[in-house]
PDB file of C-alpha atoms in Angstrom:
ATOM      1  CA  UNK A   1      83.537 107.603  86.832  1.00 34.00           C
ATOM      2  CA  UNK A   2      85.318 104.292  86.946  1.00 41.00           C
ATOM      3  CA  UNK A   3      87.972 105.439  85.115  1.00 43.00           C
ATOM      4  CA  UNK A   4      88.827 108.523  86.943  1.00 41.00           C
ATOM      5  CA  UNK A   5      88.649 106.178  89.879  1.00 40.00           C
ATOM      6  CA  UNK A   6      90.533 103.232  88.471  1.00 45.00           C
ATOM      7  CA  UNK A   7      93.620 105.842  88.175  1.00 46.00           C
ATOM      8  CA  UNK A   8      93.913 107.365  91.293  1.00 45.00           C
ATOM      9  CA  UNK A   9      92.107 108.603  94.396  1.00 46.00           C
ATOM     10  CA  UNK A  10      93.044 109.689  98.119  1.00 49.00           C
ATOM     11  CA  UNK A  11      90.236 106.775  99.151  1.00 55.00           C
ATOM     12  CA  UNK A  12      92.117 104.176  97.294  1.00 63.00           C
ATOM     13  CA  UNK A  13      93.136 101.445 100.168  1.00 85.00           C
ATOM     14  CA  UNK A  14      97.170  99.709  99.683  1.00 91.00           C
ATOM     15  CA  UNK A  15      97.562  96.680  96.766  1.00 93.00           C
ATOM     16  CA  UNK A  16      96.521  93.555  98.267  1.00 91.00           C
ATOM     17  CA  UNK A  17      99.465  91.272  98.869  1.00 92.00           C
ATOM     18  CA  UNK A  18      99.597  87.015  98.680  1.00 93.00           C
ATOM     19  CA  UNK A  19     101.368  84.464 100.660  1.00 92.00           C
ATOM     20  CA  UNK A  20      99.257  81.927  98.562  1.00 94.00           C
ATOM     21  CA  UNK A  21     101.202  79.792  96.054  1.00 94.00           C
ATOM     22  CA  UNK A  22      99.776  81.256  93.086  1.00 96.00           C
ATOM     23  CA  UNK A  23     100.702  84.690  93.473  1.00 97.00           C
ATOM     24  CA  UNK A  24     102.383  86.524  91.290  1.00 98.00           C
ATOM     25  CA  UNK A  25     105.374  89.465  90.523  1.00 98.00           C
ATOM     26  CA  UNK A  26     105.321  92.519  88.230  1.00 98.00           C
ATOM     27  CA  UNK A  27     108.184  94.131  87.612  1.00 98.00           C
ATOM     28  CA  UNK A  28     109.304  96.667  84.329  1.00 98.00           C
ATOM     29  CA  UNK A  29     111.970  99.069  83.735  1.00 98.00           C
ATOM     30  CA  UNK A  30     112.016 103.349  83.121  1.00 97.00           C
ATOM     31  CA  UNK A  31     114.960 104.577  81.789  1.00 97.00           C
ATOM     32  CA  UNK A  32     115.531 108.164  82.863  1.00 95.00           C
ATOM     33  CA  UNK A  33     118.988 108.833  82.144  1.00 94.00           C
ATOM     34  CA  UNK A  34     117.990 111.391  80.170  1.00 88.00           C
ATOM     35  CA  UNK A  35     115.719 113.095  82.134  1.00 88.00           C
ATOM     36  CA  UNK A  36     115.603 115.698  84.438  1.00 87.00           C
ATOM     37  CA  UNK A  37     114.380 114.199  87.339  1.00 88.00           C
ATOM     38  CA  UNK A  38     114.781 111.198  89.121  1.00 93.00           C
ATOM     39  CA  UNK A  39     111.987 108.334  89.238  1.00 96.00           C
ATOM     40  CA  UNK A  40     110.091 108.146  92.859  1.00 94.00           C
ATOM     41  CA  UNK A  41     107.223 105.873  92.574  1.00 96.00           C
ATOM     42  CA  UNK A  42     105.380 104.185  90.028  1.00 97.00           C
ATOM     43  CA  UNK A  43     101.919 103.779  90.677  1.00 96.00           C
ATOM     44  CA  UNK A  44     100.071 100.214  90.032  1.00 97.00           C
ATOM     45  CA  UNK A  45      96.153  99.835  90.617  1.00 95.00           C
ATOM     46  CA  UNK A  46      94.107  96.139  91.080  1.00 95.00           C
ATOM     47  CA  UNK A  47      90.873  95.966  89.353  1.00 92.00           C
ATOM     48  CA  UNK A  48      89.125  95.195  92.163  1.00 87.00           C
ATOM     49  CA  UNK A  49      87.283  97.454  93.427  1.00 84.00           C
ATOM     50  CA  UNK A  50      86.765  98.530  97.213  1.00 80.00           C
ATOM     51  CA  UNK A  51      84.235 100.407  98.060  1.00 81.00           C
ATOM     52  CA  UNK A  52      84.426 103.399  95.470  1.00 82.00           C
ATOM     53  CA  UNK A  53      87.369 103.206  94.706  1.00 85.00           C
ATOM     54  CA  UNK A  54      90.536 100.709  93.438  1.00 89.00           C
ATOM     55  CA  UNK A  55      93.319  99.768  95.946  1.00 92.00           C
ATOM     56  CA  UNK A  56      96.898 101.507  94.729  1.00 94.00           C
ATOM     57  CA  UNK A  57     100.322 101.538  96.036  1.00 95.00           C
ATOM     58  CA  UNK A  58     103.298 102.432  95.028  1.00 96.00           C
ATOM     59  CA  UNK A  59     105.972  99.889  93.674  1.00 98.00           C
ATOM     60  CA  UNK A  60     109.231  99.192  95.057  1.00 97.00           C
ATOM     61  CA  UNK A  61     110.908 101.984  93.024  1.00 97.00           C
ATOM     62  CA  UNK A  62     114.614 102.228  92.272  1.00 97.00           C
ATOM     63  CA  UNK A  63     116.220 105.880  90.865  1.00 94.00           C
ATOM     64  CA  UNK A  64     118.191 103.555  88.428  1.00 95.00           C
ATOM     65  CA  UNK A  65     114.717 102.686  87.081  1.00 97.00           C
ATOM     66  CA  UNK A  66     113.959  98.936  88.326  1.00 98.00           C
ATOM     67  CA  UNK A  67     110.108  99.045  89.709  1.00 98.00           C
ATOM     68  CA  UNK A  68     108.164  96.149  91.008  1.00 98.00           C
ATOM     69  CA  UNK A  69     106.001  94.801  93.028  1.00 98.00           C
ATOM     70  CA  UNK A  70     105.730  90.952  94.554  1.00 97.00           C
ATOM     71  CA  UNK A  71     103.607  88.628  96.181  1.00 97.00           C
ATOM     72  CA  UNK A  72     100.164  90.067  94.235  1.00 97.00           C
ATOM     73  CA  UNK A  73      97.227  88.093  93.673  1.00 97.00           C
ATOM     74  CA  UNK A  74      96.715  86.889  90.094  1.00 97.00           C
ATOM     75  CA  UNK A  75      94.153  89.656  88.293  1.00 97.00           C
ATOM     76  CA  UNK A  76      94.155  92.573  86.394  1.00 97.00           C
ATOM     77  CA  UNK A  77      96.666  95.471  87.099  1.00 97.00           C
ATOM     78  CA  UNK A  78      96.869  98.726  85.792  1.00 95.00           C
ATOM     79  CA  UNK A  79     100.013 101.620  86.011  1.00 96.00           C
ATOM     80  CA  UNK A  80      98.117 104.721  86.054  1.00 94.00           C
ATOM     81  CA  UNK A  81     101.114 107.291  87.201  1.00 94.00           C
ATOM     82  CA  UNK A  82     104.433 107.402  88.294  1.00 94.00           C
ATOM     83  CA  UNK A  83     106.104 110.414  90.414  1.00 94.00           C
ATOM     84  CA  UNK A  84     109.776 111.425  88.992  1.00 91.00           C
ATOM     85  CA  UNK A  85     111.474 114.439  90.895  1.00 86.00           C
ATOM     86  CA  UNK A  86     108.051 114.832  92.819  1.00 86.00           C
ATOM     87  CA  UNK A  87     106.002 115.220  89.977  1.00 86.00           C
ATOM     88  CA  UNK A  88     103.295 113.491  89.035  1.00 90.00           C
ATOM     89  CA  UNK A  89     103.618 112.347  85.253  1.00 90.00           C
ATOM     90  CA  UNK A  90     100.292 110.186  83.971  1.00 91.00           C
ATOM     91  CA  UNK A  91      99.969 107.548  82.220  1.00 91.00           C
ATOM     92  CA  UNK A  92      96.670 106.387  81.026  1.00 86.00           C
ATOM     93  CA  UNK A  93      93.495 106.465  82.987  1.00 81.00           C
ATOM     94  CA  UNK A  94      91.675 104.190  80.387  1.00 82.00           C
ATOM     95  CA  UNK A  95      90.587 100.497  81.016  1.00 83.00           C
ATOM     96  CA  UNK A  96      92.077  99.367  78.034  1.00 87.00           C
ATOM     97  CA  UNK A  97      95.487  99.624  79.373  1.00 91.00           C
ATOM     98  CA  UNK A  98      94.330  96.963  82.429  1.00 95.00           C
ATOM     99  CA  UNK A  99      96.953  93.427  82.182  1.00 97.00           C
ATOM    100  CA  UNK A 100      96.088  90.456  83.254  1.00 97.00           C
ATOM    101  CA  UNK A 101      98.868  88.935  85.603  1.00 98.00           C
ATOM    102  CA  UNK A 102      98.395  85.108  85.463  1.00 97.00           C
ATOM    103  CA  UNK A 103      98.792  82.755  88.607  1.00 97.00           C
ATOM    104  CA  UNK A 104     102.526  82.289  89.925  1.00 96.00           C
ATOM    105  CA  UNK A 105     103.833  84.635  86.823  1.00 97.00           C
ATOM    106  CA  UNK A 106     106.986  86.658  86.942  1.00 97.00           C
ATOM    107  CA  UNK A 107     104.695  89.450  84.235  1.00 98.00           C
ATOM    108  CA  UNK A 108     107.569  91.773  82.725  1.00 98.00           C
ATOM    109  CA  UNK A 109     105.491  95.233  82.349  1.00 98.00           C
ATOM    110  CA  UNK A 110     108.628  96.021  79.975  1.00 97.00           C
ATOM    111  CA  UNK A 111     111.290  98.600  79.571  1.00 98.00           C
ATOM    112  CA  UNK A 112     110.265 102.224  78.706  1.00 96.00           C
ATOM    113  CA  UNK A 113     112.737 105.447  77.717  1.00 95.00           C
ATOM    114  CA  UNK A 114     111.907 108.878  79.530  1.00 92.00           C
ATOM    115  CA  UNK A 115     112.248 111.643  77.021  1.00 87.00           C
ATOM    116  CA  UNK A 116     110.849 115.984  77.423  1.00 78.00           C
ATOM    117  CA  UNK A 117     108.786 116.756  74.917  1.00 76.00           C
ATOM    118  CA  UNK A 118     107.727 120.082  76.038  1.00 69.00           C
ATOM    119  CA  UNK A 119     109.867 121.806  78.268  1.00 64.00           C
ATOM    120  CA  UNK A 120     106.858 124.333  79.917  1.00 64.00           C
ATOM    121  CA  UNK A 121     106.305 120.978  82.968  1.00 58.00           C
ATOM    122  CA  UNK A 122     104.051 121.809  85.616  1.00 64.00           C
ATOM    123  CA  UNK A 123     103.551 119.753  88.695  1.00 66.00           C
ATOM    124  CA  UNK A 124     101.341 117.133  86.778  1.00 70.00           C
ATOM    125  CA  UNK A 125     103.076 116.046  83.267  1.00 74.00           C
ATOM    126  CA  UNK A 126     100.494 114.475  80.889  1.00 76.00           C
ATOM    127  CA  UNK A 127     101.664 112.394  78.060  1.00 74.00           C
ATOM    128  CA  UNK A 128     101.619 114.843  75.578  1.00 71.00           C
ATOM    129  CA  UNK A 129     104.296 116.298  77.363  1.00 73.00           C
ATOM    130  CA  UNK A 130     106.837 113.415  77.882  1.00 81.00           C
ATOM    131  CA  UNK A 131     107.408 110.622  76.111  1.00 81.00           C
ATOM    132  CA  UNK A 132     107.866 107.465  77.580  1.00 89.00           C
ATOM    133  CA  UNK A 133     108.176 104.608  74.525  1.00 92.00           C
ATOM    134  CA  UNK A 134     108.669 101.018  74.708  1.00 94.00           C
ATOM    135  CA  UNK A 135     112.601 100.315  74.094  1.00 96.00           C
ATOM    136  CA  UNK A 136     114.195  96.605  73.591  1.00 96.00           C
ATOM    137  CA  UNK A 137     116.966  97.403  76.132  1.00 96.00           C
ATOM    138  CA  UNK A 138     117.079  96.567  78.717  1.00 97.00           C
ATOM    139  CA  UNK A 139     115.430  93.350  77.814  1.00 97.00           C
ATOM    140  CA  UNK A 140     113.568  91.226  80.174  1.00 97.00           C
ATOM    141  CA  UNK A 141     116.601  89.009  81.182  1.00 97.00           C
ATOM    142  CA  UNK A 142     118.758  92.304  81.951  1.00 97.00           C
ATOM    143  CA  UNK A 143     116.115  93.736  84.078  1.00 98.00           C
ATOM    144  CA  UNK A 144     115.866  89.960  85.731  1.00 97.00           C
ATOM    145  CA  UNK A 145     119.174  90.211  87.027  1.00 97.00           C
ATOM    146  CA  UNK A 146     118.491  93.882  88.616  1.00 96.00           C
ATOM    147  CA  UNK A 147     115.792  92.261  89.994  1.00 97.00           C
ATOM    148  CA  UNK A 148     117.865  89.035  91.597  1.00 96.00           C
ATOM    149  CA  UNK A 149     118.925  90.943  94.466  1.00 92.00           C
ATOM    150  CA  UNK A 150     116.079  93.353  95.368  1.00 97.00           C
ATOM    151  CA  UNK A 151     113.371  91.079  96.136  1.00 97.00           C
ATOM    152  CA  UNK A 152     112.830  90.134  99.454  1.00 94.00           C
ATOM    153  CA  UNK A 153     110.402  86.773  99.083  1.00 95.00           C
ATOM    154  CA  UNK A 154     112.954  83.382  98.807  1.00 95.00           C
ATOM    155  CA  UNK A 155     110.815  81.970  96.211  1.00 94.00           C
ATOM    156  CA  UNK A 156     111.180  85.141  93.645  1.00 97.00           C
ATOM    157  CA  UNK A 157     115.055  85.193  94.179  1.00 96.00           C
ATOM    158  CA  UNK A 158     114.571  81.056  92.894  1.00 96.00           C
ATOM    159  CA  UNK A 159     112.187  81.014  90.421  1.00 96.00           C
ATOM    160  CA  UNK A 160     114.444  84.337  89.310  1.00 97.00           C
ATOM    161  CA  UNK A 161     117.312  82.405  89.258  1.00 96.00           C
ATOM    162  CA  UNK A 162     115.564  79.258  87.519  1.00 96.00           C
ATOM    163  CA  UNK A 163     114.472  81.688  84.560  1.00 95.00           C
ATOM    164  CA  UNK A 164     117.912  83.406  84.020  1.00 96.00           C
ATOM    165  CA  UNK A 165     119.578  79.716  84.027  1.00 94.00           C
ATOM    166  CA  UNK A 166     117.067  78.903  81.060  1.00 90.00           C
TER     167      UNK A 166
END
């Protein structure tokens, strides 16, 4: 039952967001240039639970394939789903693929490549039936500098800018 509720539910309340000094920003990359749709929302969870059920919201979302989210409270995080032309393609439901996002981190969720594998899609795409592997490029410092100029809070944009100088 936790499962099924840790990846998804109409009762799940928004992600709580931080103003504290240790919060944190997660931010990855879906390349879809090869796909046939274009990427709407990705999906993250907290594991902590309200109620029955896990608050969720979508991350800022970008068709080019930037997704993120800032201003989180360090804990774990899951990415249960993503929507790409208005379908829903799943991910994992399973605890195991929780992260831990550490106080004041910048956590790269890393860069993924959007392939068909089977070309009968429905509304709701399981894994079996697109592939979305871990790819090198674009690396952490590429997707950095897609993120310089989307985030809104001044001290992402810095400690951004900090990291890239490094």
């Amino acid at each position: 039952v936790a499962t099924a509720v840790l990846s998804g539910s109409a009762l799940n309340s928004e992600v709580r967001h931080s103003d504290e000094a240790d919060a944190a920003l997660i931010f990855g990359f879906f390349d879809m240039k090869d796909a046939p749709y274009e990427l709407g929302c990705v999906r993250i969870t907290q594991a902590e639970k309200k109620g029955i059920a896990y608050p969720q919201s979508c991350m800022n979302t970008f068709a080019d394939g930037l997704f993120f989210i800032e201003n989180v409270p360090p804990m774990k995080y899951h990415v249960p789903f993503f929507y790409a032309g208005g379908k829903l393609h799943t991910i994992s439901s399973d605890e195991k693929d929780l992260f831990n996002v550490r106080a004041r981190s910048m956590y790269f969720y890393g860069s993924f490549k959007y392939k068909v594998v089977n070309k009968d899609l429905l509304d709701v795409f399981k894994p079996d039936q697109y592939g979305l592997r871990p790819v090198t490029t674009p690396g952490e410092k590429a997707v950095l500098k897609m993120l310089a100029d989307r985030v809104k809070d001044p001290r992402w944009k810095q400690r951004i800018k900090a990291k890239l100088a490094q």
